[in-house]
Coordinates of C-alpha atoms in Angstrom, one line a residue:
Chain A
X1 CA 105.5 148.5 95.7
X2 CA 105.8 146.4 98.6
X3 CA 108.3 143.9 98.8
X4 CA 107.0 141.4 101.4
X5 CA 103.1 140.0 102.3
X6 CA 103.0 141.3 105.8
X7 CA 103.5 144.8 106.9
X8 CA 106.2 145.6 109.8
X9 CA 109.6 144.5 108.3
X10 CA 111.0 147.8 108.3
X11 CA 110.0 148.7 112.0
X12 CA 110.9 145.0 113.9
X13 CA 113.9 144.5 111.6
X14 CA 115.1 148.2 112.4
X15 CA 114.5 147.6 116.1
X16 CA 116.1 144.2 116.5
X17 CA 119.2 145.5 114.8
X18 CA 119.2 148.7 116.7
X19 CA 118.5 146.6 120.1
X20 CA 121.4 144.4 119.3
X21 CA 123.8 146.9 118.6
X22 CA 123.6 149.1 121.3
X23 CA 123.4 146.0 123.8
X24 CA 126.1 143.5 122.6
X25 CA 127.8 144.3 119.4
X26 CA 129.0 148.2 121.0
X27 CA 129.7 146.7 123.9
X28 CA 131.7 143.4 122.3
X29 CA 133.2 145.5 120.4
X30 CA 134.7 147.8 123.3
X31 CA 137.2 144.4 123.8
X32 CA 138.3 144.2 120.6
X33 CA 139.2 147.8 120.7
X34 CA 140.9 147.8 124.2
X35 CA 143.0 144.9 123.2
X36 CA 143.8 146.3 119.6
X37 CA 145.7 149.3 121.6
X38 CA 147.7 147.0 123.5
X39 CA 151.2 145.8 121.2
X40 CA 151.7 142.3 119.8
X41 CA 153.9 141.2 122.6
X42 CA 152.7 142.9 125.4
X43 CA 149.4 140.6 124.5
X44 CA 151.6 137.7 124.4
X45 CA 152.8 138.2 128.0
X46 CA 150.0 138.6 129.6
X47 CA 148.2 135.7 127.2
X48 CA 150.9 133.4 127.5
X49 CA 151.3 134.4 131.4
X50 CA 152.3 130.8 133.3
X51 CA 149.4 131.6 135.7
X52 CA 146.8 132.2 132.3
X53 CA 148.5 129.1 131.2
X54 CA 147.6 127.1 134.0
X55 CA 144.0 128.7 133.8
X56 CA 143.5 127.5 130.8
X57 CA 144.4 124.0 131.7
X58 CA 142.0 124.1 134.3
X59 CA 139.3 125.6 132.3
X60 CA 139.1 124.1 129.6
X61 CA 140.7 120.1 131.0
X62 CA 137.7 120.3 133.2
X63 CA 135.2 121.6 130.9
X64 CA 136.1 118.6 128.7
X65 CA 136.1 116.3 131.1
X66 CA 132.9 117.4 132.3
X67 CA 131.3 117.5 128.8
X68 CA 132.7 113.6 128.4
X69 CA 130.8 112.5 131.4
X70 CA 127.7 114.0 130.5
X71 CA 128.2 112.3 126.6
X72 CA 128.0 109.4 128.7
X73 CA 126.1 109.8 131.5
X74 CA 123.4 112.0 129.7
X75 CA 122.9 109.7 127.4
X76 CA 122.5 106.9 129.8
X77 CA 119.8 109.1 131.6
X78 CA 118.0 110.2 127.8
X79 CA 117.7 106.2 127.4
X80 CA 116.2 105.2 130.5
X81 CA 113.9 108.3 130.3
X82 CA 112.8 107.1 126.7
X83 CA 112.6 103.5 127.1
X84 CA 111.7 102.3 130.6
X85 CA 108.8 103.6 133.0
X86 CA 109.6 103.6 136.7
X87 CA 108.1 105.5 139.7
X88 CA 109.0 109.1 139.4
X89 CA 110.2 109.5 135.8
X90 CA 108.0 112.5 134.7
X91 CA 109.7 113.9 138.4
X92 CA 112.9 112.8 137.3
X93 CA 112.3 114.3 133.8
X94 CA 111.0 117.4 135.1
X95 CA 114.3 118.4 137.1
X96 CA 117.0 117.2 134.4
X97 CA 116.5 121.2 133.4
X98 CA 117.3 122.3 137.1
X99 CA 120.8 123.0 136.7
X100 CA 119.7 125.6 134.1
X101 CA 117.1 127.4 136.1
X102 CA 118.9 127.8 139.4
X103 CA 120.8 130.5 140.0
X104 CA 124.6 129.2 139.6
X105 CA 125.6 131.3 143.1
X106 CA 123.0 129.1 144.8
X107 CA 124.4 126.0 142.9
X108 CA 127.7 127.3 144.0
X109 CA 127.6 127.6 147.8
X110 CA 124.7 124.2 147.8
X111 CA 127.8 122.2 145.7
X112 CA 130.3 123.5 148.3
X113 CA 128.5 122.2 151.1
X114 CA 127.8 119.1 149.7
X115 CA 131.1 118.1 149.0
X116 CA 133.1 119.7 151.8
X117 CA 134.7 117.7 154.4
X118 CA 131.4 117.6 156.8
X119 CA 129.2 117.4 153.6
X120 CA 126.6 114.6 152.7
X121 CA 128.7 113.3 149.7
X122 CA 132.6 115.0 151.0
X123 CA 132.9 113.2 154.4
X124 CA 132.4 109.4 152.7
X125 CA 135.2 111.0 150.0
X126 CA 137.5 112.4 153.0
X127 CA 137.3 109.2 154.8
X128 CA 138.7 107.6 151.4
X129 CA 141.2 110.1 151.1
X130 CA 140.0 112.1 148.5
X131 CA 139.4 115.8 148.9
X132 CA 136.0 116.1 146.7
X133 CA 135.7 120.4 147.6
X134 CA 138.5 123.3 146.9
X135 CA 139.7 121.1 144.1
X136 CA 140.0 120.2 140.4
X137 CA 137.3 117.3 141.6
X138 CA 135.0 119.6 142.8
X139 CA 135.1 121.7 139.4
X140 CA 134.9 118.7 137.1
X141 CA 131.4 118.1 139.8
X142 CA 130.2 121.5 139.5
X143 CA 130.7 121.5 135.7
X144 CA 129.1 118.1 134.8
X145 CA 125.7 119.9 137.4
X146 CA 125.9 122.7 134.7
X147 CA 126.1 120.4 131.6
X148 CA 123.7 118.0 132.9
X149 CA 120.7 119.5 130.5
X150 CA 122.4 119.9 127.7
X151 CA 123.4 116.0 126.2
X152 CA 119.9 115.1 127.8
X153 CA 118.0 117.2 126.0
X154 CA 119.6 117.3 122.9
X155 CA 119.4 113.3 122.9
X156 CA 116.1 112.8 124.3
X157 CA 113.7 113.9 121.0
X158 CA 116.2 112.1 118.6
X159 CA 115.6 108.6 121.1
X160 CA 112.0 109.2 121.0
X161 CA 112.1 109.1 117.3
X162 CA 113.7 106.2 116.8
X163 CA 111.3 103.3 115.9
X164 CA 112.2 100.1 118.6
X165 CA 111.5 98.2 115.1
X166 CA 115.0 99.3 114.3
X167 CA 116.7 97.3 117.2
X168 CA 114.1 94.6 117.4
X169 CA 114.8 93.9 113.4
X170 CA 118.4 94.0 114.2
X171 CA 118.1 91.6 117.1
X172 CA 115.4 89.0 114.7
X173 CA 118.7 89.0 112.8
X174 CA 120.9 87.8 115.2
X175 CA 122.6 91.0 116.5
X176 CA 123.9 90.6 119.6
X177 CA 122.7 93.9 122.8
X178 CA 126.3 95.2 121.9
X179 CA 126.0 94.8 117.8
X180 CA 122.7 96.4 117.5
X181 CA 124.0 99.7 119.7
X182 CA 127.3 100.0 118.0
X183 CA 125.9 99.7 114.7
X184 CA 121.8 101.0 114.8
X185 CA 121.4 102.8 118.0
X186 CA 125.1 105.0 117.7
X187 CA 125.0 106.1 114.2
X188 CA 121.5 107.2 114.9
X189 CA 122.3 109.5 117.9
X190 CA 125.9 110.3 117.7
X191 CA 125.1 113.7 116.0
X192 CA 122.7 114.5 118.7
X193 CA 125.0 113.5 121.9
X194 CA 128.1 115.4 120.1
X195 CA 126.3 118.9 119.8
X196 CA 124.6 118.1 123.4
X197 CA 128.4 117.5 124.6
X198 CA 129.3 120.8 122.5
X199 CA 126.7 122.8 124.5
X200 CA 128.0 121.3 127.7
X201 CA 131.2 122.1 126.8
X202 CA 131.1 125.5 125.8
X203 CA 129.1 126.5 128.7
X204 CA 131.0 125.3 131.0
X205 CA 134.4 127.2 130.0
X206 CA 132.6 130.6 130.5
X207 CA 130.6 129.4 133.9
X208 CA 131.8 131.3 137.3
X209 CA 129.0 131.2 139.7
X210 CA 128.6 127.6 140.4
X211 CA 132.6 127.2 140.2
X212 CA 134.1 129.6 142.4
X213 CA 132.5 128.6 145.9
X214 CA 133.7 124.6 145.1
X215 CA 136.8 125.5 143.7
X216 CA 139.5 127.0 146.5
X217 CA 140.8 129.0 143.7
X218 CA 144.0 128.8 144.0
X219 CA 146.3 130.8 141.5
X220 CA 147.6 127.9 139.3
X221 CA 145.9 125.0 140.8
X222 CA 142.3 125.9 141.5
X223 CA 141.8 129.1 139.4
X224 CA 139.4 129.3 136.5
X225 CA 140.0 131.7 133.5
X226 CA 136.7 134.1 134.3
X227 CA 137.5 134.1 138.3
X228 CA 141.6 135.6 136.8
X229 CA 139.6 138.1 134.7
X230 CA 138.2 139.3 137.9
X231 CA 141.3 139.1 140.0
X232 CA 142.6 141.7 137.0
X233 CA 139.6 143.8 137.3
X234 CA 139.3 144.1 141.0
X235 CA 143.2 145.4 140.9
X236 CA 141.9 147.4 138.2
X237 CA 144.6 145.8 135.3
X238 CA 141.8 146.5 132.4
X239 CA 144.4 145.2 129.8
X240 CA 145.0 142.1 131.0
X241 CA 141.7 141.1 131.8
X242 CA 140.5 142.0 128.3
X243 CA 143.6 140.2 126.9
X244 CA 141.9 137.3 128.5
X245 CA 138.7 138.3 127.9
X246 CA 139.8 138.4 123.9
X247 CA 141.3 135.0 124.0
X248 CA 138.3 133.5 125.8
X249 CA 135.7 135.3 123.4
X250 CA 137.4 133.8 120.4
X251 CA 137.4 130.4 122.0
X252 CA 133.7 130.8 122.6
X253 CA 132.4 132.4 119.2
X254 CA 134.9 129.2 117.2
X255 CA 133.0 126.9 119.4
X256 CA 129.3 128.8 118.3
X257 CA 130.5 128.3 115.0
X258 CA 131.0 124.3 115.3
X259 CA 127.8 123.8 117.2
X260 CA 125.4 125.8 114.4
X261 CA 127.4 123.2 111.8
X262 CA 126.9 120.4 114.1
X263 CA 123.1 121.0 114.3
X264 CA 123.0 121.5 110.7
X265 CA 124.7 118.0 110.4
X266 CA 122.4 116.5 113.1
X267 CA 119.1 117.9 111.4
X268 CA 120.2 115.9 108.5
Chain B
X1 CA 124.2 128.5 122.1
X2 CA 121.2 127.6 120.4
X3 CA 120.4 124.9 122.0
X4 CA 120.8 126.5 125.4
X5 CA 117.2 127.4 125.6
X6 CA 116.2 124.1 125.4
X7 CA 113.3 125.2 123.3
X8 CA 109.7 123.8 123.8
X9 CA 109.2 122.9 119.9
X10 CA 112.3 119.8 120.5
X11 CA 111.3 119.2 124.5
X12 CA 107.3 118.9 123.6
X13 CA 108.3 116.5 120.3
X14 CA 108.4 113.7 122.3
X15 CA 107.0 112.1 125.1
X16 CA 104.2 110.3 123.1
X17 CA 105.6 106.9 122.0
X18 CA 104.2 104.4 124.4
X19 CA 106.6 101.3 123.9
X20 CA 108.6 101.6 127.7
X21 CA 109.8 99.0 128.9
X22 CA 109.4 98.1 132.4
X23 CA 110.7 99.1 136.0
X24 CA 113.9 97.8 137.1
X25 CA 117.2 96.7 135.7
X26 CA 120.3 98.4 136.8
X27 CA 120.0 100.9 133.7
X28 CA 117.2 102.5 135.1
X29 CA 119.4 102.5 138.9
X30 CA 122.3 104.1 137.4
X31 CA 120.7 106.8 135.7
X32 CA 118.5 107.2 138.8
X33 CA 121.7 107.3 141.1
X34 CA 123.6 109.5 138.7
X35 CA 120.4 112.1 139.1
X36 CA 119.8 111.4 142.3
X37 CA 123.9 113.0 143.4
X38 CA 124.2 115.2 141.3
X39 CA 120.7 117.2 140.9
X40 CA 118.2 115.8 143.7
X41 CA 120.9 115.1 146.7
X42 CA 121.4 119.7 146.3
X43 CA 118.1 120.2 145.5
X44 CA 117.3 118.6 149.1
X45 CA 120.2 120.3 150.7
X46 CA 119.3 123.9 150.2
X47 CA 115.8 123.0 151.6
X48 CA 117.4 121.1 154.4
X49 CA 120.2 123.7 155.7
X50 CA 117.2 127.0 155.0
X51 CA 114.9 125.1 157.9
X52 CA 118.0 124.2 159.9
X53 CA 117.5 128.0 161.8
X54 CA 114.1 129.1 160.2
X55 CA 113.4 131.6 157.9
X56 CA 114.4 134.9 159.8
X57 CA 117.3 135.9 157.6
X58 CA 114.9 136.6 154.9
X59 CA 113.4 139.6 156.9
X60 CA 117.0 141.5 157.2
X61 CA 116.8 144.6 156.3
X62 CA 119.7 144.0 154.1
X63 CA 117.8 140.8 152.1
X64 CA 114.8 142.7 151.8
X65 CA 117.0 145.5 150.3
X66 CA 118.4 142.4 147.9
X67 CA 114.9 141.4 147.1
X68 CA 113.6 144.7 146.5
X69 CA 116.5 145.4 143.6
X70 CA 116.0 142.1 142.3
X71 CA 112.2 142.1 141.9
X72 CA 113.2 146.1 140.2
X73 CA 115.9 144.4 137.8
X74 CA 113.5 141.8 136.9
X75 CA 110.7 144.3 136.4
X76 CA 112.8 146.2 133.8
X77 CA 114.8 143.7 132.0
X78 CA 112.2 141.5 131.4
X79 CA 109.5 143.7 129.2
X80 CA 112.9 145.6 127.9
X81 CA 113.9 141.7 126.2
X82 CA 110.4 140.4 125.6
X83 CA 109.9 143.4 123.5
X84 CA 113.0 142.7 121.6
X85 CA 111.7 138.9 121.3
X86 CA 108.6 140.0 119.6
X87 CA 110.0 142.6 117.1
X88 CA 113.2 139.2 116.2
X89 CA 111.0 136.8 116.2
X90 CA 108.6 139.0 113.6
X91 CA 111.2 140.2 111.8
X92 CA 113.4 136.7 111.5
X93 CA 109.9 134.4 111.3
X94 CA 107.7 136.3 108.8
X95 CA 110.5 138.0 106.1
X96 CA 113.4 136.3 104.0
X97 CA 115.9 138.7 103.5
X98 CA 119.6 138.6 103.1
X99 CA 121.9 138.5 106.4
X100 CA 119.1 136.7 108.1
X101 CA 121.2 133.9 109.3
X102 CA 124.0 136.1 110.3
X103 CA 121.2 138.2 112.5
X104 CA 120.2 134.6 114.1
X105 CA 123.8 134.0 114.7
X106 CA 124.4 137.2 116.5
X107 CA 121.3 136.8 118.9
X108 CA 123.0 133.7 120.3
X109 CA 126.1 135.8 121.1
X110 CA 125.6 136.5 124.8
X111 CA 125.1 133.0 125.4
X112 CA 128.4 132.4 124.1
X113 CA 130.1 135.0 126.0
X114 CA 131.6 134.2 130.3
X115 CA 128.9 136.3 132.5
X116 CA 132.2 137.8 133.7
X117 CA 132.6 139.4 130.7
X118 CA 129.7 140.2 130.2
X119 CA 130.4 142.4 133.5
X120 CA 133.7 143.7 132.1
X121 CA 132.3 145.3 128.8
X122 CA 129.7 147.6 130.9
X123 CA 132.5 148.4 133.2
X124 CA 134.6 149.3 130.2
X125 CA 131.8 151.0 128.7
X126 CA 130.2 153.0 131.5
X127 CA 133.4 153.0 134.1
X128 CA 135.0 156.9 135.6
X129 CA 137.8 156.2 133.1
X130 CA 135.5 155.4 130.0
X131 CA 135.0 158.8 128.1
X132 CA 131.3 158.0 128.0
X133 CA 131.1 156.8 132.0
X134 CA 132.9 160.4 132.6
X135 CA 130.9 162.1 130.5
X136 CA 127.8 160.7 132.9
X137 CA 129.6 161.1 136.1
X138 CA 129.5 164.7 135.2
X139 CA 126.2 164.7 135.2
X140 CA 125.5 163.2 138.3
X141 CA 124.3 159.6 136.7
X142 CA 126.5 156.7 137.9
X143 CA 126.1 153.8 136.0
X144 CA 129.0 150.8 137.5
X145 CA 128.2 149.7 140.5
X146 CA 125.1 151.0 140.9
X147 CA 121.5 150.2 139.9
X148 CA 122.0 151.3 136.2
X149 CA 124.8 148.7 135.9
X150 CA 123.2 145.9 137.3
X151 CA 120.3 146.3 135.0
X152 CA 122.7 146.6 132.0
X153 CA 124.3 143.3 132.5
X154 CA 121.0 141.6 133.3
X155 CA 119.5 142.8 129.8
X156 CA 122.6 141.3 128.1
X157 CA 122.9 138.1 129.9
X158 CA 119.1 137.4 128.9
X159 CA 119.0 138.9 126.3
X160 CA 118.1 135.8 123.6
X161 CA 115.8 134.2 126.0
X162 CA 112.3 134.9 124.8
X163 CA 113.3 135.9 121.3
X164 CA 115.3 132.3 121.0
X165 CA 111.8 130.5 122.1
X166 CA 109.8 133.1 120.3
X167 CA 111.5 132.3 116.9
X168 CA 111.0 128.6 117.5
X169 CA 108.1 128.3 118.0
X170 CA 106.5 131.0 115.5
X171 CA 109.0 129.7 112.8
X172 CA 107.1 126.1 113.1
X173 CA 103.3 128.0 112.9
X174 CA 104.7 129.7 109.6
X175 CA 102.7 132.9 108.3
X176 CA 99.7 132.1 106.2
X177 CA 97.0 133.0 109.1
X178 CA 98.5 136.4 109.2
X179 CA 98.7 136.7 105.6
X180 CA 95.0 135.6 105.7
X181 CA 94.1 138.2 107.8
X182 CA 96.3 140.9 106.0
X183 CA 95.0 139.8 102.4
X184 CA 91.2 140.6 104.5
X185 CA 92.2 143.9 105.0
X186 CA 93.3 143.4 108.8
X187 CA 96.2 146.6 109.7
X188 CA 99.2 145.1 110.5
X189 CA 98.6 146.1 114.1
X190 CA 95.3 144.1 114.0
X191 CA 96.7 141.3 112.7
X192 CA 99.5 141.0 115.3
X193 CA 96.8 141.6 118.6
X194 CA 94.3 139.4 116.9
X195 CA 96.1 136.6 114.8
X196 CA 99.2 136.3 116.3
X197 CA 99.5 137.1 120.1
X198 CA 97.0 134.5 120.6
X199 CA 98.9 131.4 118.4
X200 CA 102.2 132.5 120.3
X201 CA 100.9 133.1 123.8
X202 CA 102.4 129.9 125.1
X203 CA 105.8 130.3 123.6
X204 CA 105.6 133.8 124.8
X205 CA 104.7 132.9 128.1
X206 CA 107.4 130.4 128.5
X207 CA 110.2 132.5 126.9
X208 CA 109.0 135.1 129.8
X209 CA 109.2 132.7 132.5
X210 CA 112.5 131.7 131.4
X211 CA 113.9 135.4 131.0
X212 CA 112.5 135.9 134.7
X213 CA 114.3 133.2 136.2
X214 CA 117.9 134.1 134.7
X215 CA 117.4 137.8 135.1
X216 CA 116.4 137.4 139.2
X217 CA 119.2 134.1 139.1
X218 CA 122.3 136.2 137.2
X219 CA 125.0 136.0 139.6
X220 CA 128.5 136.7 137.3
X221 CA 127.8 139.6 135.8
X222 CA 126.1 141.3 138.1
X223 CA 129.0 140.5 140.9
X224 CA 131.5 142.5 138.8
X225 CA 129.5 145.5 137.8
X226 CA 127.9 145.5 141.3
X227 CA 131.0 147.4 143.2
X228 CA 128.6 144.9 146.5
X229 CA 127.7 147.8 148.6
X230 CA 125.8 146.0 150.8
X231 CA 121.6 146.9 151.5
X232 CA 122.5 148.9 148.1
X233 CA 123.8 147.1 144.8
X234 CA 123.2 143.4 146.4
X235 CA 120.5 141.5 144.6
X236 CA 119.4 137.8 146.0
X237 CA 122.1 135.7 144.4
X238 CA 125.1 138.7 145.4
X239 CA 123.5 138.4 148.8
X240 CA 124.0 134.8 149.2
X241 CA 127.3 134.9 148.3
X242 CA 128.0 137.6 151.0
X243 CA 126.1 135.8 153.8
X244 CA 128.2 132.7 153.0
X245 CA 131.5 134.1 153.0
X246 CA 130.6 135.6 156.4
X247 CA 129.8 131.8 157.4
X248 CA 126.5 132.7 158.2
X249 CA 124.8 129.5 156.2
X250 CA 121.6 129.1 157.6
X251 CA 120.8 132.6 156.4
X252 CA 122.7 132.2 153.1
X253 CA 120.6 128.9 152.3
X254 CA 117.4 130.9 153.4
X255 CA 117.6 133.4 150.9
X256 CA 119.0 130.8 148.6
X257 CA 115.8 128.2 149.0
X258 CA 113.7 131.4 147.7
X259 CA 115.6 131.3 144.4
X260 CA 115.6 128.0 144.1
X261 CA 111.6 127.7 144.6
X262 CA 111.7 130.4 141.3
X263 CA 113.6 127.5 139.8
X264 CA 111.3 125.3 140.6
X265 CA 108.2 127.3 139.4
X266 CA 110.1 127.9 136.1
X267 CA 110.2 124.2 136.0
X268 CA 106.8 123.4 136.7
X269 CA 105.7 125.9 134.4
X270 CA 107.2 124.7 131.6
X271 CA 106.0 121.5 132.5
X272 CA 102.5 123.3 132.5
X273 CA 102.6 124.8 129.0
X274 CA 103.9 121.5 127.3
X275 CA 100.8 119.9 128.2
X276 CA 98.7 123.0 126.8
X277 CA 100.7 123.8 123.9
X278 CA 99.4 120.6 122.0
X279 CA 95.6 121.5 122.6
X280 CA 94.1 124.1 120.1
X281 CA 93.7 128.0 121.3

């Protein structure tokens, strides 16, 4: 008896499982493992390491402060992008997805330049005193590049399905610009913008290549959690860098978690 | 993430709604100068520094030795993952069966996961002190920091790519026509070759193009499995980063600008099968 309409479950389910295991559940599983043999404590030290500390501080304030921007700024660029025509939207449209086709080294070493002291956007900053490259600034910078698709794209379709009746029936009413955003336009797209800023956000905590030629990493100031898994790895301490690898993997999968219930909750 | 692959089914659902408003207002310049920093203001950098001394660092023999293990990486990883994307996105599409979610769930993974360690587990795996990395070396095959290694990390890092878009898009076609076409005594092969490579060819095609770009773009993982013997186990992105730390920027930006025109052909691509996708097959 067969159980299904179409023929091939057995054969593409068995590969895809097969597939998957071999390439990222063996392999995913090899830090779970490694970190299993290390004790309780000797975990702790190097988890709770002032210079992990201050990684994570790094990582994950800038990631979030990143993410915020985009909230706002991506949904500022979704709006336009919906709403207005211009010269050069479908252009500008077109390259909101750059950030997630380049290569992040070539992101990298084109965001150093740009903001370093001789740089098209650093030297204005340097003359004002502020030191946009080899610094928390130039993270936050290279971050929000990275994140940029994300909000946009999650916010775009849900603006294109809202019905300008909605505001202009609010405004026939008497709302005032800021009424009829706070109370039609928000509640409409808030789901949208929060898993776009989730995406953003959790992308940006594991990114490396477009970080590391911006950030000067310094150990405790400038230095991003994946750039100390490396430092461990090139002086070959395996346990620490999967003790960080661990912590950073649950971080990651918690944050997978949220989004999937976020989208469920957007789709509504 | 899920949403990572920004998929074509959400991107192409909208752009139809004709009620813009016009040019102008400082909206419209704010969102233009946001853009214009932070996306079109590198964009016209990399261009800019890659002319500043011509195109002769591209002819190296150590970028042409990048290139060539790029192009090789690509050429495996790619119909390696776009095989996987047609047997998930049959198998997650067409059947209901228990654990299907948690299957979905687990495809995302790698893009949940630092591209650093992504780099670390194949070290671990595959490294002289792993039991199965000596068990190789004995055998004369070395598998971190070496060709095998590179391509390992590549396949994980894209891994979801085409089957992400793949299951998209064949989840909104659903599966009566193949049903059709098994119920008229089609083989299952038939069926797949005639029915539904044709009704997923754009999706396909896209989730290839998209596979491409981050499998020739990968920079994280591939820098920590690479061991960055130079002319040996440097592909294009490891090979920037080597001409730039040697100040050499002209060069670094001329190898660069070739990446970032593979950017811009993934873009214009997808831009390309959007405006195809809506008209029949």
């Amino acid at each position: 008896m067969k159980r299904f309409a179409l023929p091939g479950f057995g054969l593409s389910t068995g590969f895809t499982v097969l597939y998957l295991g071999l390439l990222v559940l063996i392999p995913l599983s090899t830090v779970v493992v490694n970190t299993l043999n290390l004790s309780w404590p000797a975990f702790w030290a190097i988890a709770s390491a002032p210079r992990a500390v201050a990684s994570y501080r790094l990582t994950f304030g800038a990631s979030l402060l990143a993410a915020l921007i985009n909230g706002v700024a991506g949904f500022l660029v979704a709006w336009v992008l919906v709403r207005y025509r211009f010269p050069g939207r479908r252009f500008v449209d077109a390259l909101i997805d750059l950030p997630f086709a380049l290569p992040t080294a070539v992101a990298g070493i084109t965001l150093a330049t740009l903001l370093g002291p001789r740089g098209w956007i650093g030297a204005p900053l340097a003359q004002a005193g502020i030191a946009a490259a080899f610094s928390p600034f130039g993270i936050v910078v290279a971050l929000t590049f990275v994140g940029l698709p994300f909000v946009v794209r999650t916010v775009q379709p849900v603006l294109e399905d809202l019905a300008p009746e909605l505001e202009e029936a609010a405004a026939t009413l008497g709302a005032t610009a800021g009424q009829t955003f706070r109370r039609v336009l928000l509640p409409h797209v808030l789901p949208a913008a929060i898993t776009g800023l989730a995406l953003a956000f959790a992308r940006s905590i594991g990114e490396y290549g477009s970080v590391i030629f911006v950030a000067g990493n310094m150990p405790m100031r400038t230095e991003i959690t994946p750039l100390l898994i490396v430092t461990k790895l090139e002086q070959f301490d395996y346990a620490g860098a999967n003790a960080l690898a661990l912590v950073m993997l649950v971080v990651s999968f918690a944050l997978l978690l949220a989004i999937n219930g976020l989208q469920r909750w957007s789709a509504r | 993430m899920s949403g990572a692959v920004v998929s074509l089914a959400t991107a192409a659902a909208g752009r139809r709604r004709d009620s813009r408003r016009d040019a102008g207002g400082p909206l419209v310049l704010l969102a233009l100068a946001f853009v214009g920093v932070l996306v079109i203001a590198p964009l016209a950098l990399v261009f800019v520094e890659a002319f500043r001394k011509g195109f002769a660092a591209i002819a190296e023999p150590d970028a042409l030795a990048a290139i060539r293990l790029t192009l090789l990486t690509a050429a495996i990883v790619v119909p390696l993952n776009t095989l996987f994307g047609l047997a998930a996105g049959w198998a997650l599409t067409r059947f209901d069966f228990r654990g299907k979610s948690v299957l979905l769930t687990l495809i995302d993974l790698p893009f949940a996961v630092s591209p650093v360690i992504a780099g670390l587990l194949f070290i671990q795996l595959f490294g002289t002190r792993g039991p199965l990395g000596a068990w190789l070396g004995e055998r004369g095959l070395q598998v971190v920091f070496a060709t095998p290694g590179i391509v390992l990390a590549t396949l994980f890092v894209t891994f979801p790519f085409v089957a992400r878009e793949l299951i998209a898009f064949m989840e909104t076609q659903g599966r009566e026509q193949e049903e059709a076409a098994t119920v008229l005594g089609a083989s299952g092969w038939q069926t797949f070759v005639r029915v539904t490579l044709p009704n997923i060819k754009w999706g396909l095609l896209y989730g290839v193009i998209l596979c491409n770009a981050r499998a020739m773009g990968e920079f994280g993982a591939v820098s920590v499995v690479s061991g960055h013997v130079r002319g040996e186990t440097n592909t294009m992105p490891l090979h920037v980063e080597v001409l730039y730390n040697e100040y050499q920027l002209s060069g670094a930006f001329a190898v660069a600008s070739l990446l970032t025109l593979l950017a811009l052909v993934t873009l214009a691509a997808r831009h390309f099968i959007e405006s195809r996708k809506g008209e029949p097959s």
